[in-house]
XYZ file of C-alpha atoms in Angstrom:
784
model
C 166.708 -81.438 141.694
C 168.165 -83.152 144.763
C 166.122 -83.252 147.964
C 167.360 -81.006 150.787
C 166.262 -80.954 154.394
C 167.304 -77.921 156.490
C 169.989 -78.909 158.953
C 170.467 -82.370 157.363
C 172.931 -83.658 154.776
C 171.842 -83.663 151.183
C 169.664 -86.672 150.277
C 171.219 -88.679 147.452
C 168.584 -91.001 145.870
C 171.431 -93.112 144.568
C 171.580 -94.587 148.032
C 168.152 -96.129 147.370
C 169.702 -98.347 144.706
C 170.694 -100.986 147.220
C 169.374 -104.492 147.106
C 167.371 -105.953 149.971
C 170.319 -108.066 150.992
C 172.625 -105.113 151.160
C 170.226 -103.397 153.479
C 170.967 -106.038 156.101
C 174.713 -105.355 156.099
C 176.022 -102.900 158.681
C 176.804 -100.066 158.497
C 175.485 -99.782 154.926
C 172.073 -101.158 155.991
C 171.833 -98.381 158.590
C 172.591 -95.743 155.918
C 169.893 -97.146 153.620
C 167.299 -97.187 156.362
C 168.277 -93.646 157.349
C 167.980 -92.549 153.747
C 164.553 -94.146 153.394
C 163.474 -92.475 156.657
C 164.106 -89.097 155.095
C 161.293 -89.764 152.677
C 158.936 -90.246 155.622
C 159.382 -86.613 156.607
C 156.149 -84.967 155.497
C 158.090 -81.865 154.451
C 159.754 -84.040 151.756
C 156.536 -85.471 150.292
C 155.823 -82.511 148.065
C 159.159 -83.131 146.288
C 157.869 -86.354 144.669
C 154.175 -86.486 145.615
C 151.044 -84.376 145.655
C 147.901 -84.579 147.766
C 144.750 -86.017 146.214
C 142.050 -83.351 146.332
C 139.305 -85.894 145.892
C 140.674 -88.183 148.635
C 141.648 -86.237 151.757
C 144.605 -87.757 153.566
C 145.813 -89.539 150.417
C 148.862 -88.780 148.314
C 149.837 -89.637 144.728
C 153.532 -90.350 144.144
C 155.445 -90.758 140.850
C 158.543 -92.885 140.969
C 160.993 -94.304 138.460
C 161.441 -98.127 138.545
C 164.868 -99.560 137.859
C 165.563 -103.216 137.096
C 162.428 -103.965 135.107
C 162.473 -105.177 131.482
C 159.003 -106.405 130.507
C 155.276 -106.315 131.131
C 155.550 -109.261 133.549
C 157.950 -107.129 135.651
C 155.357 -104.316 135.692
C 152.670 -106.679 136.968
C 154.993 -108.064 139.637
C 155.776 -104.559 140.935
C 152.047 -103.665 140.915
C 151.303 -106.813 142.971
C 154.091 -105.919 145.441
C 152.784 -102.374 145.895
C 149.141 -103.331 146.149
C 150.086 -105.829 148.853
C 151.206 -103.013 151.178
C 148.483 -101.975 153.648
C 147.635 -98.366 152.946
C 148.470 -98.412 149.216
C 145.150 -97.748 147.511
C 146.296 -98.211 143.884
C 149.423 -98.713 141.851
C 149.977 -98.455 138.112
C 153.335 -99.328 136.489
C 154.140 -98.657 132.867
C 156.440 -101.127 131.091
C 156.988 -98.523 128.371
C 158.202 -95.585 130.498
C 159.450 -97.593 133.537
C 157.526 -95.264 135.836
C 154.951 -95.985 138.537
C 152.069 -93.991 140.016
C 151.258 -94.924 143.628
C 148.274 -93.697 145.559
C 148.733 -94.183 149.311
C 147.056 -93.219 152.545
C 149.250 -91.142 154.880
C 147.659 -92.489 158.062
C 148.346 -96.100 157.090
C 151.717 -96.216 155.379
C 154.803 -94.066 154.936
C 156.686 -93.792 151.580
C 159.551 -95.905 152.869
C 157.037 -98.737 153.402
C 155.997 -99.155 149.807
C 159.475 -98.306 148.489
C 160.872 -101.141 150.552
C 158.156 -103.431 149.132
C 159.420 -102.677 145.642
C 163.021 -103.397 146.801
C 161.978 -106.736 148.366
C 160.426 -107.656 145.030
C 163.902 -107.226 143.468
C 163.526 -103.770 141.882
C 164.382 -100.177 142.777
C 161.973 -97.251 143.233
C 163.337 -93.709 143.056
C 161.607 -90.340 143.233
C 160.632 -89.203 139.779
C 162.296 -85.816 140.220
C 165.639 -87.363 141.126
C 168.442 -85.146 139.785
C 170.695 -88.176 139.483
C 168.368 -90.074 137.136
C 170.340 -89.001 134.024
C 173.659 -90.004 135.574
C 172.243 -93.413 136.477
C 170.803 -93.898 133.007
C 174.164 -93.029 131.461
C 175.923 -95.417 133.829
C 173.434 -98.182 132.945
C 173.932 -97.461 129.277
C 177.716 -97.638 129.646
C 177.461 -100.981 131.519
C 175.164 -102.340 128.817
C 177.602 -101.111 126.155
C 180.529 -102.842 127.856
C 178.610 -106.138 128.156
C 177.625 -105.896 124.495
C 181.203 -105.116 123.415
C 182.644 -108.028 125.397
C 180.054 -110.353 123.923
C 180.697 -109.007 120.467
C 184.480 -109.396 120.706
C 184.234 -112.944 122.082
C 181.621 -113.799 119.471
C 183.948 -112.851 116.593
C 186.764 -114.939 118.026
C 184.495 -117.933 118.709
C 183.146 -117.753 115.184
C 186.691 -117.894 113.845
C 187.348 -121.063 115.830
C 183.979 -122.565 114.809
C 184.408 -121.808 111.119
C 186.858 -124.664 110.291
C 184.421 -127.246 111.711
C 181.703 -125.980 109.361
C 183.739 -125.947 106.142
C 186.235 -128.787 106.751
C 185.906 -131.896 104.634
C 186.266 -135.367 106.197
C 189.916 -135.823 107.162
C 190.848 -132.105 106.880
C 190.502 -131.460 110.624
C 192.162 -133.784 113.090
C 190.368 -134.727 116.288
C 193.096 -132.996 118.352
C 192.723 -129.789 116.407
C 188.899 -129.888 116.686
C 189.231 -130.483 120.453
C 191.685 -127.565 120.720
C 189.261 -125.231 118.891
C 186.451 -126.347 121.257
C 188.605 -125.520 124.307
C 189.503 -122.128 122.897
C 185.824 -121.423 122.276
C 184.955 -122.523 125.835
C 187.529 -120.207 127.326
C 186.260 -117.259 125.224
C 182.702 -118.039 126.228
C 183.486 -117.670 129.934
C 183.588 -113.809 129.893
C 180.261 -113.864 128.047
C 178.651 -116.089 130.665
C 180.290 -114.543 133.719
C 180.087 -110.861 132.669
C 177.806 -110.227 129.671
C 175.046 -112.544 130.844
C 175.119 -111.188 134.404
C 171.825 -109.178 134.233
C 169.924 -112.124 132.681
C 171.094 -114.567 135.364
C 170.603 -112.030 138.149
C 167.041 -111.275 137.088
C 166.263 -114.948 136.565
C 167.527 -115.844 140.078
C 165.398 -113.002 141.500
C 162.346 -114.498 139.728
C 163.125 -117.951 141.151
C 163.419 -116.547 144.712
C 160.122 -114.714 144.366
C 158.392 -117.638 142.594
C 157.396 -115.712 139.531
C 158.329 -115.543 135.838
C 159.493 -112.699 133.664
C 161.169 -112.386 130.282
C 164.686 -112.993 131.621
C 163.856 -116.401 133.148
C 163.401 -118.309 129.839
C 166.257 -116.341 128.258
C 168.626 -117.202 131.092
C 167.544 -120.812 130.965
C 168.352 -120.845 127.269
C 171.802 -119.411 127.829
C 172.608 -121.768 130.695
C 171.419 -124.862 128.829
C 173.452 -123.914 125.747
C 176.597 -123.379 127.782
C 176.186 -126.564 129.834
C 175.500 -128.695 126.768
C 178.523 -127.234 124.927
C 180.700 -127.582 128.048
C 179.671 -131.216 128.339
C 180.617 -131.718 124.680
C 184.002 -130.044 125.283
C 184.935 -132.065 128.396
C 183.451 -135.339 127.128
C 183.642 -135.493 123.324
C 182.504 -139.108 123.397
C 179.391 -138.475 125.504
C 175.822 -137.934 124.293
C 176.446 -134.195 123.916
C 179.839 -134.512 122.265
C 178.695 -134.493 118.653
C 178.620 -130.721 118.392
C 179.189 -127.612 120.599
C 177.244 -124.354 120.329
C 179.564 -121.713 121.690
C 179.131 -119.752 118.475
C 175.362 -119.824 118.802
C 175.613 -118.853 122.468
C 177.844 -115.889 121.996
C 175.871 -114.736 118.886
C 172.467 -114.725 120.514
C 173.844 -113.128 123.708
C 175.343 -110.397 121.584
C 172.097 -109.923 119.623
C 170.030 -109.753 122.814
C 172.409 -107.263 124.458
C 172.595 -105.170 121.289
C 168.825 -105.072 121.067
C 168.506 -104.152 124.773
C 171.128 -101.439 124.467
C 169.484 -99.843 121.466
C 166.096 -100.143 123.181
C 167.585 -98.486 126.278
C 168.984 -95.615 124.216
C 165.703 -95.077 122.376
C 163.656 -95.173 125.580
C 165.993 -92.563 127.090
C 164.816 -90.117 124.445
C 161.306 -90.250 125.939
C 162.491 -90.374 129.580
C 165.018 -87.658 128.913
C 162.428 -85.264 127.519
C 160.246 -85.673 130.636
C 163.208 -85.296 133.002
C 164.399 -82.287 131.042
C 161.040 -80.658 131.880
C 160.915 -81.873 135.500
C 164.449 -80.723 136.349
C 164.244 -77.286 134.742
C 163.892 -75.543 138.089
C 167.094 -74.495 139.834
C 168.006 -75.864 143.248
C 168.321 -72.375 144.755
C 167.726 -68.742 143.878
C 168.739 -65.238 145.086
C 166.051 -63.699 147.287
C 165.929 -60.018 148.327
C 166.249 -59.461 152.111
C 164.837 -56.575 154.086
C 168.234 -54.848 154.151
C 168.377 -54.743 150.346
C 170.915 -57.576 150.048
C 170.308 -60.862 148.251
C 170.616 -64.284 149.915
C 170.769 -67.677 148.267
C 167.864 -69.889 149.406
C 166.364 -73.209 148.274
C 163.577 -72.785 145.743
C 161.049 -74.525 147.975
C 161.502 -71.793 150.652
C 160.034 -69.210 148.340
C 156.700 -67.689 149.247
C 154.257 -65.443 147.322
C 155.403 -61.862 147.626
C 159.122 -62.609 147.655
C 161.321 -60.657 145.303
C 164.049 -62.683 143.580
C 166.837 -62.123 141.118
C 167.120 -64.416 138.045
C 170.381 -64.476 136.073
C 170.708 -65.135 132.285
C 170.691 -68.873 131.655
C 168.665 -69.644 134.792
C 165.119 -70.904 134.855
C 162.369 -68.895 136.557
C 161.585 -70.886 139.749
C 157.987 -69.617 140.176
C 155.172 -67.766 138.434
C 155.341 -64.049 138.893
C 155.735 -60.569 137.449
C 158.885 -58.743 136.349
C 159.697 -55.743 138.566
C 163.005 -54.763 137.001
C 164.789 -55.496 133.749
C 163.905 -56.495 130.216
C 164.746 -59.939 128.808
C 163.899 -62.682 126.383
C 162.457 -65.953 127.736
C 162.282 -69.449 126.286
C 158.886 -71.120 126.917
C 159.239 -73.853 124.277
C 158.871 -76.862 126.641
C 155.891 -75.276 128.397
C 153.763 -73.659 125.670
C 155.200 -75.021 122.425
C 156.289 -71.515 121.404
C 159.595 -72.122 119.629
C 160.658 -68.460 119.379
C 162.066 -66.495 122.345
C 159.556 -64.035 123.780
C 160.267 -60.539 125.082
C 159.258 -59.776 128.670
C 159.192 -56.243 130.086
C 158.474 -54.804 133.514
C 154.922 -55.719 134.489
C 154.831 -58.818 132.241
C 154.098 -62.232 133.646
C 156.709 -64.960 133.545
C 156.039 -68.674 134.230
C 158.116 -71.121 136.199
C 160.194 -73.506 134.126
C 160.802 -70.945 131.361
C 164.401 -69.827 130.796
C 165.807 -66.292 131.188
C 167.921 -65.804 128.118
C 169.462 -62.366 127.954
C 169.552 -60.136 131.054
C 169.486 -60.029 134.858
C 165.903 -59.428 136.036
C 164.047 -59.128 139.314
C 160.584 -60.604 139.720
C 157.880 -60.768 142.324
C 156.786 -64.321 143.185
C 153.023 -64.808 142.815
C 152.633 -68.601 142.753
C 154.916 -71.372 143.989
C 154.941 -75.145 144.152
C 151.778 -76.956 143.032
C 150.018 -73.706 142.183
C 152.313 -72.916 139.242
C 151.546 -73.833 135.693
C 154.901 -75.633 135.592
C 153.888 -78.037 138.350
C 150.541 -78.670 136.741
C 152.185 -79.484 133.398
C 154.676 -81.821 135.109
C 151.818 -83.575 136.975
C 149.940 -84.070 133.715
C 152.996 -85.452 131.893
C 153.735 -87.825 134.791
C 150.163 -88.985 134.786
C 150.303 -89.633 131.018
C 153.590 -91.539 131.388
C 152.056 -94.007 133.822
C 148.691 -94.414 132.082
C 147.949 -97.846 130.600
C 145.742 -97.782 127.492
C 143.355 -100.757 127.153
C 145.497 -102.375 124.515
C 148.555 -102.168 126.794
C 146.555 -103.606 129.713
C 145.600 -106.520 127.535
C 149.202 -107.143 126.575
C 150.313 -106.973 130.212
C 147.497 -109.321 131.248
C 148.549 -112.068 128.898
C 152.313 -111.582 129.461
C 152.629 -113.915 132.478
C 150.441 -116.719 131.062
C 152.322 -116.363 127.780
C 155.665 -116.836 129.509
C 154.336 -119.874 131.358
C 153.218 -121.215 128.031
C 156.697 -120.594 126.658
C 158.242 -122.731 129.419
C 155.660 -125.456 128.814
C 156.220 -125.388 125.047
C 159.947 -125.579 125.503
C 159.563 -128.576 127.821
C 157.193 -130.424 125.433
C 159.494 -129.703 122.428
C 162.473 -130.982 124.421
C 160.561 -134.133 125.378
C 159.540 -134.785 121.777
C 163.053 -134.489 120.393
C 164.795 -136.261 123.318
C 163.793 -139.683 122.065
C 165.791 -139.326 118.840
C 168.526 -136.757 119.600
C 169.010 -135.503 123.233
C 171.539 -132.882 122.180
C 169.252 -131.440 119.542
C 166.336 -131.612 122.002
C 167.977 -129.283 124.396
C 168.904 -126.816 121.601
C 165.328 -126.866 120.279
C 164.156 -126.026 123.769
C 166.676 -123.139 123.865
C 165.368 -121.760 120.582
C 161.788 -121.893 121.863
C 162.757 -120.175 125.111
C 164.553 -117.360 123.353
C 162.365 -116.727 120.342
C 159.036 -116.454 122.132
C 159.895 -113.494 124.365
C 156.783 -111.219 124.545
C 158.712 -107.939 124.660
C 157.452 -106.799 121.263
C 153.870 -107.469 122.284
C 154.126 -105.533 125.603
C 155.950 -102.559 124.001
C 153.727 -102.277 120.946
C 151.125 -99.911 122.427
C 152.934 -97.826 125.128
C 155.956 -97.167 122.997
C 153.846 -95.621 120.214
C 151.584 -93.616 122.520
C 154.427 -92.253 124.631
C 156.251 -91.129 121.544
C 153.098 -89.411 120.275
C 152.526 -87.728 123.639
C 156.086 -86.442 123.625
C 155.707 -85.050 120.118
C 152.517 -83.186 121.147
C 154.105 -81.883 124.326
C 156.787 -80.147 122.295
C 154.022 -78.298 120.521
C 152.291 -77.217 123.696
C 149.600 -79.942 123.782
C 149.554 -82.015 126.981
C 147.969 -85.460 127.057
C 146.238 -86.390 130.285
C 145.336 -89.967 129.262
C 147.152 -92.065 126.731
C 144.008 -94.009 125.926
C 142.528 -90.721 124.664
C 144.487 -91.351 121.447
C 142.212 -94.274 120.686
C 139.099 -92.148 121.149
C 140.472 -89.229 119.167
C 141.394 -91.428 116.219
C 137.733 -92.412 115.857
C 136.287 -88.846 116.056
C 134.004 -87.804 113.212
C 132.429 -84.656 114.773
C 134.045 -81.648 116.418
C 132.125 -79.128 118.547
C 133.790 -75.747 119.198
C 133.043 -73.190 121.826
C 133.626 -69.605 120.636
C 135.088 -67.359 123.297
C 138.725 -68.192 124.119
C 138.726 -70.995 121.543
C 138.013 -69.772 118.029
C 138.622 -66.286 119.317
C 141.570 -65.208 121.480
C 141.059 -65.482 125.198
C 141.994 -61.816 125.699
C 139.270 -59.260 124.904
C 139.332 -55.416 124.892
C 136.621 -53.218 126.412
C 135.631 -50.769 123.660
C 132.470 -49.026 124.877
C 130.331 -48.393 127.983
C 126.678 -47.353 127.983
C 125.278 -46.377 131.432
C 121.990 -45.487 133.004
C 121.462 -41.773 132.885
C 122.978 -39.982 135.853
C 125.626 -42.548 136.712
C 129.351 -41.859 136.157
C 131.119 -44.398 134.002
C 133.992 -44.849 136.463
C 131.599 -45.824 139.265
C 129.841 -48.363 137.053
C 133.162 -49.773 135.858
C 134.350 -50.063 139.487
C 131.147 -51.934 140.445
C 131.502 -54.305 137.462
C 135.150 -54.953 138.263
C 134.230 -55.880 141.857
C 132.204 -58.755 140.464
C 134.463 -59.610 137.507
C 137.545 -60.157 139.682
C 135.841 -63.311 140.993
C 135.583 -64.881 137.553
C 138.049 -66.325 135.043
C 135.884 -65.717 131.980
C 137.698 -63.662 129.309
C 135.017 -60.923 129.486
C 135.514 -60.663 133.230
C 139.278 -60.424 132.825
C 138.824 -57.686 130.189
C 136.670 -55.620 132.624
C 139.288 -55.978 135.393
C 142.063 -54.916 132.992
C 140.052 -51.921 131.829
C 139.379 -50.856 135.427
C 143.057 -51.082 136.292
C 144.062 -49.080 133.226
C 141.465 -46.432 134.019
C 142.692 -46.381 137.623
C 139.130 -46.450 138.981
C 139.002 -46.584 142.787
C 138.637 -50.142 144.078
C 136.319 -49.098 146.925
C 133.574 -51.638 146.210
C 133.552 -55.046 147.856
C 131.529 -58.062 146.783
C 130.039 -60.707 149.050
C 127.962 -63.845 148.457
C 129.422 -64.172 144.940
C 127.746 -66.790 142.708
C 128.618 -67.596 139.118
C 126.076 -69.262 136.860
C 127.827 -71.145 134.067
C 127.122 -69.629 130.641
C 125.015 -66.784 132.118
C 126.940 -64.501 134.408
C 127.943 -63.649 137.975
C 125.922 -62.122 140.825
C 126.901 -60.732 144.249
C 125.865 -58.337 146.917
C 128.117 -55.284 146.829
C 128.782 -52.326 149.076
C 131.219 -49.450 149.406
C 134.224 -50.226 151.503
C 133.575 -49.381 155.135
C 129.855 -50.176 155.016
C 128.840 -52.867 157.544
C 126.237 -54.583 155.361
C 125.922 -55.224 151.644
C 123.202 -53.054 150.281
C 122.836 -53.888 146.568
C 122.497 -57.035 144.502
C 124.362 -56.757 141.214
C 124.323 -59.026 138.186
C 126.971 -59.073 135.435
C 126.385 -61.217 132.358
C 124.100 -61.837 129.401
C 121.047 -59.765 128.598
C 118.605 -62.415 129.755
C 120.499 -62.947 132.990
C 120.558 -59.202 133.745
C 117.172 -58.231 132.308
C 118.840 -55.797 129.914
C 117.012 -54.224 126.968
C 117.502 -56.041 123.651
C 120.402 -55.002 121.441
C 121.066 -55.296 117.723
C 123.723 -57.955 118.334
C 126.275 -56.110 116.169
C 128.885 -56.349 118.919
C 129.678 -58.596 121.827
C 128.127 -57.103 124.974
C 127.666 -57.948 128.630
C 125.437 -56.080 130.963
C 125.322 -54.912 134.544
C 122.040 -54.608 136.533
C 120.931 -54.032 140.099
C 117.649 -54.375 141.973
C 116.137 -51.544 139.961
C 117.125 -52.996 136.554
C 119.637 -52.207 133.854
C 122.755 -50.201 134.899
C 125.184 -50.509 132.029
C 126.259 -52.359 128.906
C 129.853 -53.083 128.056
C 130.972 -53.683 124.439
C 134.008 -55.762 123.617
C 136.174 -56.459 120.691
C 137.165 -60.088 120.228
C 139.845 -61.175 117.794
C 139.476 -64.419 115.830
C 142.590 -66.575 116.092
C 144.641 -66.232 112.912
C 144.635 -70.027 112.229
C 140.970 -70.610 113.046
C 139.806 -70.690 109.417
C 142.722 -72.950 108.427
C 141.868 -75.277 111.341
C 138.199 -75.627 110.320
C 139.232 -76.280 106.707
C 141.780 -78.891 107.760
C 139.209 -80.700 109.914
C 136.753 -80.791 107.006
C 139.474 -82.247 104.713
C 140.014 -84.923 107.371
C 136.332 -85.925 107.076
C 135.236 -84.176 110.281
C 131.845 -82.458 110.792
C 132.353 -79.097 112.488
C 129.845 -77.375 114.793
C 129.972 -74.129 116.725
C 127.919 -73.745 120.004
C 128.292 -70.697 122.218
C 126.475 -68.987 125.079
C 126.920 -65.592 123.439
C 124.273 -63.745 121.428
C 123.197 -65.472 118.194
C 124.311 -62.528 116.033
C 127.821 -62.458 117.535
C 128.152 -66.209 117.202
C 126.891 -66.131 113.583
C 129.394 -63.406 112.756
C 132.347 -65.487 113.970
C 131.024 -68.602 112.257
C 130.865 -66.782 108.903
C 134.465 -65.653 109.265
C 135.777 -69.172 109.982
C 133.293 -70.864 107.569
C 131.290 -72.973 109.946
C 127.760 -73.567 108.795
C 126.377 -75.531 111.794
C 125.948 -72.790 114.368
C 123.911 -72.251 117.548
C 124.036 -69.232 119.890
C 122.735 -68.451 123.365
C 123.444 -72.026 124.469
C 123.384 -72.911 128.116
C 125.782 -75.695 129.367
C 122.719 -77.952 129.357
C 122.003 -77.095 125.695
C 125.553 -78.098 124.760
C 125.271 -81.299 126.737
C 121.969 -82.133 125.026
C 123.560 -81.587 121.619
C 126.431 -83.855 122.619
C 124.160 -86.652 123.800
C 121.968 -86.483 120.691
C 125.038 -86.793 118.474
C 126.354 -89.708 120.534
C 122.983 -91.480 120.351
C 123.160 -91.198 116.553
C 126.531 -92.983 116.601
C 128.835 -89.955 116.177
C 132.187 -89.843 117.938
C 132.414 -86.286 119.249
C 135.392 -84.164 120.234
C 134.617 -81.010 122.216
C 136.979 -78.010 122.180
C 136.314 -75.401 124.871
C 138.079 -72.978 127.143
C 137.585 -75.189 130.215
C 135.542 -72.600 132.117
C 131.852 -73.024 131.461
C 132.223 -76.197 129.426
C 133.025 -78.630 132.260
C 129.968 -80.906 131.750
C 130.265 -81.140 127.965
C 134.079 -81.616 128.130
C 133.641 -84.464 130.617
C 130.873 -86.073 128.584
C 132.567 -86.040 125.186
C 134.407 -89.030 123.721
C 137.494 -86.818 123.803
C 137.955 -83.160 124.731
C 140.370 -80.278 124.477
C 140.671 -77.455 126.986
C 142.018 -74.380 125.214
C 143.496 -71.220 126.647
C 146.516 -70.408 128.806
C 144.650 -68.607 131.522
C 142.662 -71.675 132.615
C 144.097 -73.517 135.623
C 145.129 -76.792 134.137
C 144.274 -78.847 137.161
C 140.618 -77.744 136.954
C 140.155 -78.807 133.341
C 138.043 -81.848 132.534
C 139.740 -82.339 129.200
C 141.851 -85.195 127.777
C 144.136 -82.801 125.902
C 145.247 -79.421 127.208
C 146.395 -76.823 124.709
C 148.738 -74.487 126.565
C 150.079 -72.743 123.435
C 148.267 -70.339 121.165
C 147.919 -72.498 118.008
C 144.421 -73.757 117.278
C 145.996 -75.851 114.512
C 147.404 -78.053 117.325
C 143.924 -79.639 117.507
C 144.322 -80.858 113.911
C 147.862 -82.022 114.623
C 146.608 -84.064 117.577
C 143.799 -85.578 115.517
C 145.977 -86.611 112.610
C 148.707 -87.811 114.945
C 146.229 -89.958 116.889
C 145.208 -91.659 113.633
C 148.792 -92.244 112.763
C 149.476 -93.538 116.278
C 146.706 -96.093 116.126
C 147.971 -97.197 112.671
C 151.481 -97.729 114.080
C 150.055 -99.533 117.142
C 148.212 -101.906 114.861
C 151.429 -102.355 112.792
C 153.346 -103.246 115.967
C 150.704 -105.663 117.204
C 150.463 -107.391 113.805
C 154.240 -107.616 113.631
C 154.390 -109.199 117.095
C 151.624 -111.635 116.218
C 153.119 -112.605 112.847
C 156.586 -112.942 114.342
C 155.365 -115.428 116.957
C 153.105 -117.270 114.555
C 156.021 -117.888 112.179
C 158.984 -118.346 114.495
C 157.501 -120.507 117.264
C 156.598 -123.454 114.950
C 159.988 -123.156 113.305
C 161.723 -123.291 116.680
C 159.613 -126.259 117.874
C 160.349 -128.243 114.693
C 164.080 -127.591 115.084
C 164.381 -125.340 112.054
C 165.488 -122.221 113.936
C 169.021 -122.253 115.430
C 169.583 -120.548 118.802
C 171.601 -117.664 117.362
C 168.877 -116.896 114.839
C 166.272 -117.062 117.642
C 168.228 -114.448 119.587
C 168.482 -112.268 116.544
C 164.757 -112.552 115.914
C 163.848 -111.794 119.482
C 166.092 -108.710 119.692
C 165.041 -107.465 116.240
C 161.282 -107.760 117.011
C 161.540 -105.554 120.104
C 163.818 -103.079 118.378
C 161.602 -102.866 115.346
C 158.567 -102.055 117.518
C 160.418 -99.250 119.351
C 161.914 -97.801 116.114
C 158.481 -97.895 114.479
C 156.988 -96.023 117.451
C 159.776 -93.365 117.330
C 158.574 -92.298 113.922
C 155.815 -90.462 115.748
C 158.267 -88.314 117.745
C 159.883 -86.598 114.728
C 159.912 -82.838 114.914
C 158.745 -82.371 111.328
C 155.264 -81.038 110.785
C 152.613 -83.685 110.735
C 151.107 -84.509 107.417
C 147.727 -82.844 107.220
C 146.004 -85.257 104.962
C 143.504 -88.053 105.385
């Protein structure tokens, strides 16, 4: 979605792709500064940033970084951002090429830290930039052209180099050999001047900024090889005239470019899926005016209460309710539901879902950051910039490792120079090329980002990538009951009231309290009151909700000046209700005089609950059920889903005590709740799941958020986390073995430059391909 400012030209983020030097040229420098100044308009901040609730006056921005290639680049960008006064924190992911920047509005404007990134030699663009896909395609085309030019020249140079390898003494005259060298030199020029451009450009940027990244040793290797071979071509009798290496040069440039191009294409799959979600909202929508006509307005001008028209093929731009029309909607990217869902008048639709079949009108209820779509995007952005501990370790050692590479290459060159200067330089080239730490830096984030993308397609959102490490070690799972093992929607089936009170009045009083709570029981009471069309003439003040117990408030009839009655709605102990047989789920209503009414509910166990519990047991997991409901009701559900470790009438403190006891005994505990009354235990668990669509995602304390309706997603996440850690270890071992084997070979002159380039490109590509195994759409294997 492009950024629009009323009365101003459309903001094209492509203009931010200028280099610092270009910014000084007039009039283009003026255009760049003007474009950056647009981002300083506070009205534009919400397009790529969101305020930090826990830090008033601070904003969190997500941006895409262009021009980075390795973990050392990520650290350089982080250093540049953290050096800007007013930037509180910065985290850059080498795997996703995205950055999360937390900044203080009073101290710095967005253009300030974006320019800091540009001065460091990179480009920062808003993460919701609609041109991101076009730029990625353009970058991929340029990379393909460079690779094709290098490949074509490589084949020709190899043809000219072949006679020198197979010719016997006397078969090849000196004139012919010199002619083949000149032909190879000419064909190597396009490779050096065009194909190697990104390597030399990035290396020069590193030199100017006095830092080191992956492209510096690679560019040094290319330049040394070309200069040594050029010297041998121009001066065959000199110290470098014994042999030329144009074939090795063109081969390892081709292998490096091929590996980078494939890596770029594979990374685009992850970036593309996130951008496909972020850019689902339309730029504009038809809004109903007071005269009954529709006008086209930007989506961000919508307000709650507006009535809009959505055409087939368009995405719903906000959360709301259908007022007219019947259609099918696609919510696959939001909830993991693969089948189209039917929506009728009165049904809720969510922003980001697609209208498939008919023109409909809807009332806007929530816009912007309040929508589920915005919360899902925020969570995915957060996950894309998270650095797991293993990735932080790889990033930390990246710069020292590269410095060690330069030192090792220099020492190897010095050792061989005494006997063979020409070979000494080529040994140094092999060391420079083969020891690139790309595979090491990509090993962890590539696997975890692929796993997070696979779960997102099933409706499971990952808030922290390092949660995969914790989940893989889990041996105990603790379930809540209501909204987790059972569906989060309940049905009111019976009402028992104090003699002399009408049921409708009691239901209206209960609904006055229940509308202030998100508990499934409270929602069921509100729904029942609406269906019964009871008069909403009771108002509640001084509302207090006690987690796991109930809700209390002072209520009065509308029009009264003072509240005159204290009501409680909740468990029997909370309301002082008479004991029941526990045969059904009940909540009670009481006032100052005691019990007023009891409400019976029917709760439906999720169809895959039993299968989920069985699958967890097969995976070696101990399963427990703890709930705040009556013991008899909890036991009844436990028997149906075959859980033997059960405890009812648990307060939040009881659940927290159970968790801490299990942790003290060495258990790794995962907690699965509805995110309402389970905040403390969700926050204290090794890893946690918040379950249920009705829960505001931003308020959850969980590591994984299940927005779909499948409880089996928990098992999928558990098994996928184990597989993810297995692949991460595979990648790390491969990177370690690769360096342990190839570095000594290069130092001892047993690894030619072209083979070093092939090994370097193959190692990075193998790591990424191995990680992409996690993103397959096939069902995960449910076995230990």
